[in-house]
Amino acid sequence: MRERVSPAGVLAIFIGILSLAGCLQTVTQAVQQKPAGPALEYLGAWGTKGDGPGQLQNPVSIAADALGNAYIADPGTGFVHKFGSQGKALLSFQEDGLKHPQSIAVDGGGAIYVSDPVRASVFIFVPGGDHYRELRLRTRPSAANFLSVAIADDGLIYIFDSDASKVFTYNPRFRLEQTWGLPGSTPHPQKGAGPIESGHDGFLYIANSAGNILKFTREGHFVAEIAPPTNQGKWNPTDGFAVSNNLIFVMDSDGRMLHVVTTEGKPKLDMDLAPDLGQGSRPAPPLAISGRRELLVLDALERRVLRYRINF
């Protein structure tokens, strides 16, 4: 004989099913709500001290490409280096005319641009390291000058001469298109400014001697001065800052604290890098952002590069 299930039994079964579904939903939510990782995740460091190919002696500037490769100019040896994302030496070369490599940049095709203030020039090398061209500026050569270079997404080349407070714009065919100076109305337009960075937003960013960052249109029209919040110490962008995805990465004047702000100047992140860099006060390390969303920090004192994954 078939047994009948009472209404009370049906209700109990139904409640049990609902309870089981609730448990499964809770487990699913717990899996989905796993704690997020740190906004900036330390991945490690690489670098070898020395004066040979693939070694660092007096590195002063760093750039990165879309694949995560790092490019470093080292006036201590005259070498220009290219490293893989985890520090594998891929290319090292010297150029007879390039005696004082200073600022370094790389374009979308892998060509390498290196400034030399003593020659008032920017040297251009093909991805394999062969010398391709030299852009000679109509300005005074000086070892004390700061000559920096940045490449825009469309291939325009921007060279900032600190002594002259001028920006030279070259098209991808290496023809001079425009020259403009920091306008007199610009806050703190004194000498000693730089470097220059090109943002994906189409604006140019130049560090000034007051420790702030000036924002310009590509034609040289002043837009804004980006400064630390009033409750923060002084920035040191003149040793190198980075612009990526509408964010500015800049070090504090003590060389240990990293600040991230939007290109409108709104604070995004403050992080103490002392656990990785060391506790002692130091010059602010130059910075670069790779296409793999990694922050590269050039620790010149220890001849190494620190890597951080950007999770925001």
Short mmCIF file of N, CA, C and O in Angstrom, two decimals, residues 57-180:
data_model
loop_
_atom_site.label_atom_id
_atom_site.label_comp_id
_atom_site.label_asym_id
_atom_site.label_seq_id
_atom_site.Cartn_x
_atom_site.Cartn_y
_atom_site.Cartn_z
N GLN A 57 75.49 50.21 -12.27
CA GLN A 57 76.48 50.92 -11.46
C GLN A 57 75.92 52.24 -10.93
O GLN A 57 76.00 52.53 -9.75
N ASN A 58 75.37 53.06 -11.82
CA ASN A 58 74.81 54.35 -11.41
C ASN A 58 73.53 54.63 -12.21
O ASN A 58 73.45 55.60 -12.96
N PRO A 59 72.53 53.79 -12.07
CA PRO A 59 71.30 53.96 -12.87
C PRO A 59 70.55 55.22 -12.46
O PRO A 59 70.43 55.52 -11.27
N VAL A 60 70.03 55.96 -13.45
CA VAL A 60 69.38 57.23 -13.12
C VAL A 60 67.94 57.33 -13.62
O VAL A 60 67.19 58.18 -13.15
N SER A 61 67.56 56.50 -14.58
CA SER A 61 66.20 56.60 -15.10
C SER A 61 65.72 55.24 -15.59
O SER A 61 66.52 54.37 -15.95
N ILE A 62 64.40 55.09 -15.60
CA ILE A 62 63.80 53.81 -15.97
C ILE A 62 62.54 54.06 -16.80
O ILE A 62 61.82 55.04 -16.57
N ALA A 63 62.30 53.19 -17.77
CA ALA A 63 61.07 53.21 -18.57
C ALA A 63 60.61 51.78 -18.74
O ALA A 63 61.35 50.82 -18.45
N ALA A 64 59.38 51.59 -19.18
CA ALA A 64 58.83 50.25 -19.36
C ALA A 64 57.96 50.22 -20.60
O ALA A 64 57.42 51.25 -21.02
N ASP A 65 57.83 49.03 -21.20
CA ASP A 65 56.99 48.91 -22.39
C ASP A 65 55.73 48.09 -22.09
O ASP A 65 55.50 47.68 -20.95
N ALA A 66 54.95 47.83 -23.13
CA ALA A 66 53.67 47.15 -22.96
C ALA A 66 53.83 45.70 -22.53
O ALA A 66 52.91 45.11 -21.95
N LEU A 67 54.98 45.10 -22.79
CA LEU A 67 55.22 43.70 -22.44
C LEU A 67 55.79 43.54 -21.03
O LEU A 67 56.00 42.42 -20.58
N GLY A 68 56.07 44.65 -20.37
CA GLY A 68 56.62 44.58 -19.02
C GLY A 68 58.13 44.67 -18.97
O GLY A 68 58.72 44.60 -17.88
N ASN A 69 58.79 44.83 -20.12
CA ASN A 69 60.24 44.98 -20.13
C ASN A 69 60.65 46.33 -19.54
O ASN A 69 59.92 47.32 -19.68
N ALA A 70 61.81 46.36 -18.90
CA ALA A 70 62.31 47.58 -18.28
C ALA A 70 63.55 48.06 -19.03
O ALA A 70 64.38 47.27 -19.47
N TYR A 71 63.67 49.39 -19.16
CA TYR A 71 64.79 50.02 -19.85
C TYR A 71 65.45 50.99 -18.86
O TYR A 71 64.77 51.80 -18.23
N ILE A 72 66.77 50.90 -18.74
CA ILE A 72 67.48 51.70 -17.74
C ILE A 72 68.67 52.38 -18.38
O ILE A 72 69.44 51.75 -19.13
N ALA A 73 68.84 53.68 -18.09
CA ALA A 73 70.01 54.44 -18.52
C ALA A 73 70.99 54.51 -17.35
O ALA A 73 70.60 54.85 -16.23
N ASP A 74 72.25 54.19 -17.62
CA ASP A 74 73.26 54.14 -16.57
C ASP A 74 74.48 54.96 -17.00
O ASP A 74 75.36 54.45 -17.71
N PRO A 75 74.56 56.23 -16.59
CA PRO A 75 75.72 57.04 -16.97
C PRO A 75 77.01 56.59 -16.30
O PRO A 75 78.11 56.98 -16.74
N GLY A 76 76.92 55.78 -15.26
CA GLY A 76 78.13 55.28 -14.62
C GLY A 76 78.97 54.43 -15.56
O GLY A 76 80.21 54.42 -15.46
N THR A 77 78.32 53.73 -16.46
CA THR A 77 79.03 52.87 -17.43
C THR A 77 78.78 53.29 -18.87
O THR A 77 79.46 52.80 -19.77
N GLY A 78 77.80 54.17 -19.08
CA GLY A 78 77.41 54.53 -20.44
C GLY A 78 76.49 53.52 -21.08
O GLY A 78 76.10 53.67 -22.24
N PHE A 79 76.11 52.49 -20.35
CA PHE A 79 75.24 51.45 -20.90
C PHE A 79 73.77 51.89 -20.91
O PHE A 79 73.30 52.60 -20.00
N VAL A 80 73.08 51.42 -21.92
CA VAL A 80 71.62 51.42 -21.95
C VAL A 80 71.20 49.96 -21.89
O VAL A 80 71.66 49.13 -22.68
N HIS A 81 70.35 49.63 -20.91
CA HIS A 81 69.98 48.24 -20.67
C HIS A 81 68.50 48.00 -20.95
O HIS A 81 67.66 48.87 -20.75
N LYS A 82 68.21 46.76 -21.36
CA LYS A 82 66.84 46.28 -21.46
C LYS A 82 66.77 44.96 -20.69
O LYS A 82 67.58 44.06 -20.90
N PHE A 83 65.77 44.88 -19.80
CA PHE A 83 65.58 43.69 -18.97
C PHE A 83 64.16 43.16 -19.17
O PHE A 83 63.22 43.93 -19.42
N GLY A 84 64.01 41.84 -19.01
CA GLY A 84 62.68 41.26 -18.99
C GLY A 84 61.95 41.65 -17.72
O GLY A 84 62.52 42.23 -16.80
N SER A 85 60.67 41.30 -17.66
CA SER A 85 59.85 41.74 -16.54
C SER A 85 60.35 41.23 -15.19
O SER A 85 60.11 41.86 -14.16
N GLN A 86 61.06 40.11 -15.18
CA GLN A 86 61.57 39.56 -13.94
C GLN A 86 63.08 39.76 -13.80
O GLN A 86 63.72 39.12 -12.97
N GLY A 87 63.64 40.65 -14.62
CA GLY A 87 65.03 41.03 -14.45
C GLY A 87 66.03 40.32 -15.34
O GLY A 87 67.25 40.55 -15.20
N LYS A 88 65.59 39.49 -16.25
CA LYS A 88 66.53 38.83 -17.15
C LYS A 88 67.12 39.85 -18.11
O LYS A 88 66.40 40.61 -18.76
N ALA A 89 68.46 39.91 -18.19
CA ALA A 89 69.13 40.85 -19.08
C ALA A 89 68.88 40.45 -20.53
O ALA A 89 69.22 39.34 -20.95
N LEU A 90 68.27 41.34 -21.30
CA LEU A 90 67.94 41.06 -22.69
C LEU A 90 68.84 41.79 -23.68
O LEU A 90 69.11 41.29 -24.77
N LEU A 91 69.30 42.99 -23.27
CA LEU A 91 70.08 43.81 -24.20
C LEU A 91 70.86 44.85 -23.41
O LEU A 91 70.33 45.46 -22.48
N SER A 92 72.12 45.04 -23.76
CA SER A 92 72.93 46.11 -23.19
C SER A 92 73.82 46.65 -24.31
O SER A 92 74.44 45.88 -25.03
N PHE A 93 73.84 47.97 -24.45
CA PHE A 93 74.66 48.54 -25.52
C PHE A 93 75.18 49.91 -25.10
O PHE A 93 74.62 50.57 -24.21
N GLN A 94 76.26 50.32 -25.73
CA GLN A 94 76.85 51.63 -25.56
C GLN A 94 76.96 52.29 -26.93
O GLN A 94 77.00 51.60 -27.95
N GLU A 95 77.02 53.61 -26.94
CA GLU A 95 77.13 54.37 -28.19
C GLU A 95 78.25 55.39 -28.02
O GLU A 95 78.30 56.11 -27.01
N ASP A 96 79.15 55.45 -29.00
CA ASP A 96 80.32 56.32 -28.88
C ASP A 96 79.95 57.76 -28.54
O ASP A 96 80.59 58.40 -27.71
N GLY A 97 78.92 58.29 -29.18
CA GLY A 97 78.57 59.69 -28.96
C GLY A 97 77.75 59.93 -27.71
O GLY A 97 77.61 61.07 -27.26
N LEU A 98 77.22 58.86 -27.11
CA LEU A 98 76.36 58.98 -25.94
C LEU A 98 77.20 58.76 -24.69
O LEU A 98 77.40 57.64 -24.23
N LYS A 99 77.69 59.85 -24.12
CA LYS A 99 78.59 59.75 -22.97
C LYS A 99 77.88 59.95 -21.63
O LYS A 99 78.37 59.50 -20.60
N HIS A 100 76.75 60.63 -21.65
CA HIS A 100 76.05 60.95 -20.41
C HIS A 100 74.56 60.61 -20.54
O HIS A 100 73.72 61.51 -20.54
N PRO A 101 74.22 59.32 -20.68
CA PRO A 101 72.80 58.96 -20.79
C PRO A 101 72.04 59.42 -19.54
O PRO A 101 72.51 59.25 -18.42
N GLN A 102 70.88 60.00 -19.76
CA GLN A 102 70.16 60.60 -18.64
C GLN A 102 68.72 60.11 -18.58
O GLN A 102 68.38 59.23 -17.81
N SER A 103 67.85 60.68 -19.39
CA SER A 103 66.44 60.28 -19.41
C SER A 103 66.24 59.21 -20.47
O SER A 103 66.91 59.22 -21.51
N ILE A 104 65.30 58.28 -20.22
CA ILE A 104 65.06 57.19 -21.17
C ILE A 104 63.56 57.01 -21.37
O ILE A 104 62.76 57.19 -20.44
N ALA A 105 63.18 56.68 -22.61
CA ALA A 105 61.78 56.42 -22.93
C ALA A 105 61.74 55.39 -24.05
O ALA A 105 62.74 55.16 -24.75
N VAL A 106 60.59 54.76 -24.23
CA VAL A 106 60.42 53.76 -25.29
C VAL A 106 59.07 53.98 -25.95
O VAL A 106 58.09 54.31 -25.27
N ASP A 107 59.03 53.85 -27.28
CA ASP A 107 57.75 54.05 -27.97
C ASP A 107 57.03 52.74 -28.19
O ASP A 107 57.52 51.66 -27.80
N GLY A 108 55.86 52.80 -28.82
CA GLY A 108 55.03 51.62 -29.01
C GLY A 108 55.66 50.56 -29.88
O GLY A 108 55.29 49.38 -29.81
N GLY A 109 56.62 50.94 -30.72
CA GLY A 109 57.29 49.97 -31.58
C GLY A 109 58.56 49.42 -30.98
O GLY A 109 59.24 48.60 -31.62
N GLY A 110 58.92 49.84 -29.77
CA GLY A 110 60.11 49.32 -29.11
C GLY A 110 61.37 50.14 -29.34
O GLY A 110 62.44 49.77 -28.84
N ALA A 111 61.28 51.26 -30.08
CA ALA A 111 62.44 52.12 -30.26
C ALA A 111 62.77 52.79 -28.92
O ALA A 111 61.88 53.12 -28.13
N ILE A 112 64.06 53.00 -28.68
CA ILE A 112 64.54 53.50 -27.39
C ILE A 112 65.09 54.92 -27.58
O ILE A 112 65.88 55.18 -28.49
N TYR A 113 64.69 55.83 -26.69
CA TYR A 113 65.10 57.23 -26.75
C TYR A 113 65.88 57.55 -25.48
O TYR A 113 65.42 57.31 -24.37
N VAL A 114 67.08 58.11 -25.65
CA VAL A 114 67.94 58.41 -24.51
C VAL A 114 68.50 59.81 -24.68
O VAL A 114 69.07 60.14 -25.72
N SER A 115 68.35 60.64 -23.64
CA SER A 115 68.86 62.01 -23.72
C SER A 115 70.30 62.08 -23.23
O SER A 115 70.75 61.27 -22.42
N ASP A 116 71.02 63.09 -23.74
CA ASP A 116 72.39 63.39 -23.29
C ASP A 116 72.50 64.91 -23.19
O ASP A 116 72.62 65.59 -24.22
N PRO A 117 72.47 65.47 -21.97
CA PRO A 117 72.50 66.93 -21.84
C PRO A 117 73.82 67.55 -22.28
O PRO A 117 73.85 68.72 -22.67
N VAL A 118 74.91 66.79 -22.24
CA VAL A 118 76.21 67.33 -22.64
C VAL A 118 76.25 67.58 -24.14
O VAL A 118 76.94 68.49 -24.62
N ARG A 119 75.50 66.82 -24.89
CA ARG A 119 75.40 67.03 -26.34
C ARG A 119 74.13 67.78 -26.72
O ARG A 119 73.93 68.08 -27.90
N ALA A 120 73.26 68.06 -25.74
CA ALA A 120 71.96 68.68 -26.02
C ALA A 120 71.23 67.89 -27.09
O ALA A 120 70.72 68.44 -28.07
N SER A 121 71.20 66.58 -26.89
CA SER A 121 70.64 65.68 -27.90
C SER A 121 69.81 64.58 -27.26
O SER A 121 69.95 64.28 -26.08
N VAL A 122 68.97 63.98 -28.12
CA VAL A 122 68.30 62.74 -27.79
C VAL A 122 68.68 61.71 -28.85
O VAL A 122 68.49 61.95 -30.05
N PHE A 123 69.24 60.60 -28.40
CA PHE A 123 69.63 59.51 -29.29
C PHE A 123 68.47 58.54 -29.44
O PHE A 123 67.79 58.22 -28.45
N ILE A 124 68.27 58.07 -30.64
CA ILE A 124 67.19 57.11 -30.92
C ILE A 124 67.82 55.82 -31.41
O ILE A 124 68.66 55.82 -32.33
N PHE A 125 67.40 54.70 -30.82
CA PHE A 125 67.92 53.38 -31.17
C PHE A 125 66.76 52.47 -31.58
O PHE A 125 65.67 52.55 -30.99
N VAL A 126 67.01 51.64 -32.56
CA VAL A 126 66.01 50.64 -32.94
C VAL A 126 65.93 49.61 -31.82
O VAL A 126 66.81 49.55 -30.95
N PRO A 127 64.86 48.77 -31.80
CA PRO A 127 64.70 47.83 -30.68
C PRO A 127 65.90 46.93 -30.42
O PRO A 127 66.13 46.51 -29.29
N GLY A 128 66.70 46.66 -31.44
CA GLY A 128 67.88 45.82 -31.25
C GLY A 128 69.08 46.55 -30.69
O GLY A 128 70.12 45.92 -30.44
N GLY A 129 68.98 47.86 -30.51
CA GLY A 129 70.07 48.63 -29.93
C GLY A 129 70.94 49.38 -30.92
O GLY A 129 71.84 50.11 -30.51
N ASP A 130 70.70 49.22 -32.21
CA ASP A 130 71.50 49.94 -33.20
C ASP A 130 71.09 51.42 -33.24
O ASP A 130 69.91 51.75 -33.17
N HIS A 131 72.11 52.27 -33.36
CA HIS A 131 71.85 53.71 -33.41
C HIS A 131 71.12 54.06 -34.70
O HIS A 131 71.55 53.71 -35.80
N TYR A 132 70.01 54.79 -34.56
CA TYR A 132 69.21 55.14 -35.73
C TYR A 132 69.27 56.62 -36.05
O TYR A 132 69.42 57.01 -37.21
N ARG A 133 69.18 57.46 -35.00
CA ARG A 133 69.12 58.89 -35.26
C ARG A 133 69.50 59.67 -34.01
O ARG A 133 69.44 59.15 -32.90
N GLU A 134 69.88 60.93 -34.22
CA GLU A 134 70.16 61.83 -33.10
C GLU A 134 69.42 63.14 -33.34
O GLU A 134 69.56 63.76 -34.40
N LEU A 135 68.62 63.55 -32.37
CA LEU A 135 67.92 64.82 -32.44
C LEU A 135 68.74 65.86 -31.68
O LEU A 135 68.86 65.78 -30.45
N ARG A 136 69.31 66.84 -32.39
CA ARG A 136 70.12 67.88 -31.76
C ARG A 136 69.23 69.09 -31.48
O ARG A 136 68.59 69.63 -32.39
N LEU A 137 69.18 69.52 -30.23
CA LEU A 137 68.35 70.64 -29.85
C LEU A 137 69.10 71.96 -30.04
O LEU A 137 70.32 72.01 -29.92
N ARG A 138 68.34 73.00 -30.30
CA ARG A 138 68.93 74.34 -30.40
C ARG A 138 68.96 74.95 -29.00
O ARG A 138 68.23 75.88 -28.69
N THR A 139 69.81 74.39 -28.18
CA THR A 139 69.92 74.84 -26.80
C THR A 139 71.34 74.61 -26.33
O THR A 139 72.13 73.95 -27.02
N ARG A 140 71.67 75.12 -25.17
CA ARG A 140 73.05 75.09 -24.69
C ARG A 140 73.37 73.74 -24.04
O ARG A 140 72.72 73.34 -23.08
N PRO A 141 74.39 73.04 -24.54
CA PRO A 141 74.80 71.79 -23.88
C PRO A 141 75.35 72.07 -22.49
O PRO A 141 76.08 73.03 -22.28
N SER A 142 75.02 71.21 -21.53
CA SER A 142 75.51 71.40 -20.17
C SER A 142 75.33 70.13 -19.38
O SER A 142 74.24 69.54 -19.38
N ALA A 143 76.37 69.72 -18.69
CA ALA A 143 76.28 68.52 -17.85
C ALA A 143 75.35 68.74 -16.68
O ALA A 143 74.80 67.79 -16.12
N ALA A 144 75.14 70.01 -16.28
CA ALA A 144 74.26 70.32 -15.16
C ALA A 144 72.80 70.42 -15.57
O ALA A 144 71.92 70.53 -14.71
N ASN A 145 72.52 70.36 -16.87
CA ASN A 145 71.15 70.49 -17.36
C ASN A 145 70.39 69.18 -17.17
O ASN A 145 70.99 68.10 -17.07
N PHE A 146 69.07 69.27 -17.11
CA PHE A 146 68.22 68.09 -17.06
C PHE A 146 67.42 68.06 -18.35
O PHE A 146 66.58 68.92 -18.60
N LEU A 147 67.70 67.06 -19.18
CA LEU A 147 67.06 66.92 -20.48
C LEU A 147 66.23 65.63 -20.44
O LEU A 147 66.80 64.54 -20.34
N SER A 148 64.92 65.76 -20.48
CA SER A 148 64.07 64.57 -20.36
C SER A 148 63.22 64.39 -21.60
O SER A 148 62.89 65.36 -22.30
N VAL A 149 62.83 63.15 -21.85
CA VAL A 149 62.09 62.81 -23.06
C VAL A 149 60.89 61.94 -22.71
O VAL A 149 60.95 61.11 -21.80
N ALA A 150 59.78 62.17 -23.43
CA ALA A 150 58.56 61.37 -23.26
C ALA A 150 57.95 61.14 -24.63
O ALA A 150 58.05 62.00 -25.52
N ILE A 151 57.31 59.97 -24.81
CA ILE A 151 56.69 59.62 -26.08
C ILE A 151 55.19 59.46 -25.87
O ILE A 151 54.75 58.70 -25.00
N ALA A 152 54.39 60.15 -26.67
CA ALA A 152 52.94 60.04 -26.57
C ALA A 152 52.45 58.79 -27.28
O ALA A 152 53.18 58.16 -28.06
N ASP A 153 51.20 58.43 -27.04
CA ASP A 153 50.63 57.23 -27.64
C ASP A 153 50.62 57.30 -29.17
O ASP A 153 50.68 56.26 -29.84
N ASP A 154 50.50 58.51 -29.73
CA ASP A 154 50.47 58.65 -31.19
C ASP A 154 51.86 58.83 -31.79
O ASP A 154 51.99 59.11 -32.98
N GLY A 155 52.91 58.68 -30.98
CA GLY A 155 54.27 58.74 -31.49
C GLY A 155 54.93 60.10 -31.43
O GLY A 155 56.12 60.22 -31.78
N LEU A 156 54.21 61.14 -31.00
CA LEU A 156 54.85 62.44 -30.86
C LEU A 156 55.93 62.39 -29.77
O LEU A 156 55.74 61.72 -28.75
N ILE A 157 57.02 63.07 -30.00
CA ILE A 157 58.18 63.05 -29.10
C ILE A 157 58.27 64.40 -28.41
O ILE A 157 58.30 65.45 -29.06
N TYR A 158 58.31 64.38 -27.08
CA TYR A 158 58.41 65.61 -26.30
C TYR A 158 59.73 65.60 -25.53
O TYR A 158 60.02 64.66 -24.80
N ILE A 159 60.51 66.65 -25.71
CA ILE A 159 61.79 66.79 -25.01
C ILE A 159 61.72 68.07 -24.19
O ILE A 159 61.45 69.15 -24.72
N PHE A 160 61.98 67.94 -22.90
CA PHE A 160 61.95 69.11 -22.02
C PHE A 160 63.37 69.48 -21.61
O PHE A 160 64.11 68.65 -21.07
N ASP A 161 63.76 70.72 -21.89
CA ASP A 161 65.06 71.26 -21.51
C ASP A 161 64.87 72.09 -20.26
O ASP A 161 64.23 73.15 -20.29
N SER A 162 65.44 71.64 -19.14
CA SER A 162 65.23 72.30 -17.87
C SER A 162 65.86 73.69 -17.83
O SER A 162 65.25 74.65 -17.35
N ASP A 163 67.09 73.83 -18.33
CA ASP A 163 67.77 75.12 -18.31
C ASP A 163 66.98 76.18 -19.09
O ASP A 163 66.85 77.32 -18.65
N ALA A 164 66.49 75.79 -20.24
CA ALA A 164 65.76 76.73 -21.09
C ALA A 164 64.28 76.81 -20.72
O ALA A 164 63.59 77.71 -21.21
N SER A 165 63.79 75.87 -19.90
CA SER A 165 62.36 75.78 -19.57
C SER A 165 61.51 75.72 -20.83
O SER A 165 60.49 76.39 -20.95
N LYS A 166 61.97 74.91 -21.78
CA LYS A 166 61.26 74.78 -23.06
C LYS A 166 60.96 73.31 -23.37
O LYS A 166 61.70 72.41 -22.97
N VAL A 167 59.86 73.12 -24.11
CA VAL A 167 59.47 71.80 -24.60
C VAL A 167 59.59 71.80 -26.12
O VAL A 167 59.07 72.70 -26.80
N PHE A 168 60.29 70.81 -26.65
CA PHE A 168 60.45 70.64 -28.09
C PHE A 168 59.59 69.45 -28.52
O PHE A 168 59.73 68.35 -27.97
N THR A 169 58.72 69.66 -29.50
CA THR A 169 57.82 68.62 -29.97
C THR A 169 58.24 68.17 -31.36
O THR A 169 58.30 68.99 -32.29
N TYR A 170 58.52 66.88 -31.51
CA TYR A 170 58.87 66.29 -32.81
C TYR A 170 57.78 65.30 -33.22
O TYR A 170 57.22 64.59 -32.37
N ASN A 171 57.52 65.25 -34.52
CA ASN A 171 56.55 64.25 -35.01
C ASN A 171 57.26 62.91 -35.19
O ASN A 171 58.49 62.82 -35.05
N PRO A 172 56.51 61.83 -35.47
CA PRO A 172 57.14 60.50 -35.61
C PRO A 172 58.18 60.41 -36.72
O PRO A 172 58.95 59.46 -36.76
N ARG A 173 58.20 61.42 -37.62
CA ARG A 173 59.22 61.45 -38.66
C ARG A 173 60.43 62.29 -38.23
O ARG A 173 61.29 62.62 -39.05
N PHE A 174 60.44 62.66 -36.95
CA PHE A 174 61.56 63.36 -36.32
C PHE A 174 61.73 64.79 -36.85
O PHE A 174 62.83 65.33 -36.84
N ARG A 175 60.64 65.40 -37.25
CA ARG A 175 60.66 66.80 -37.65
C ARG A 175 60.13 67.65 -36.50
O ARG A 175 59.11 67.31 -35.89
N LEU A 176 60.82 68.75 -36.24
CA LEU A 176 60.41 69.64 -35.17
C LEU A 176 59.10 70.33 -35.57
O LEU A 176 59.04 71.02 -36.59
N GLU A 177 58.07 70.14 -34.76
CA GLU A 177 56.76 70.72 -35.05
C GLU A 177 56.48 71.97 -34.22
O GLU A 177 55.81 72.89 -34.69
N GLN A 178 56.96 72.00 -32.99
CA GLN A 178 56.62 73.11 -32.11
C GLN A 178 57.63 73.23 -30.99
O GLN A 178 58.21 72.23 -30.55
N THR A 179 57.87 74.45 -30.56
CA THR A 179 58.68 74.72 -29.37
C THR A 179 57.92 75.71 -28.50
O THR A 179 57.44 76.71 -29.00
N TRP A 180 57.78 75.38 -27.23
CA TRP A 180 57.11 76.33 -26.34
C TRP A 180 57.77 76.31 -24.96
O TRP A 180 58.35 75.32 -24.55
#
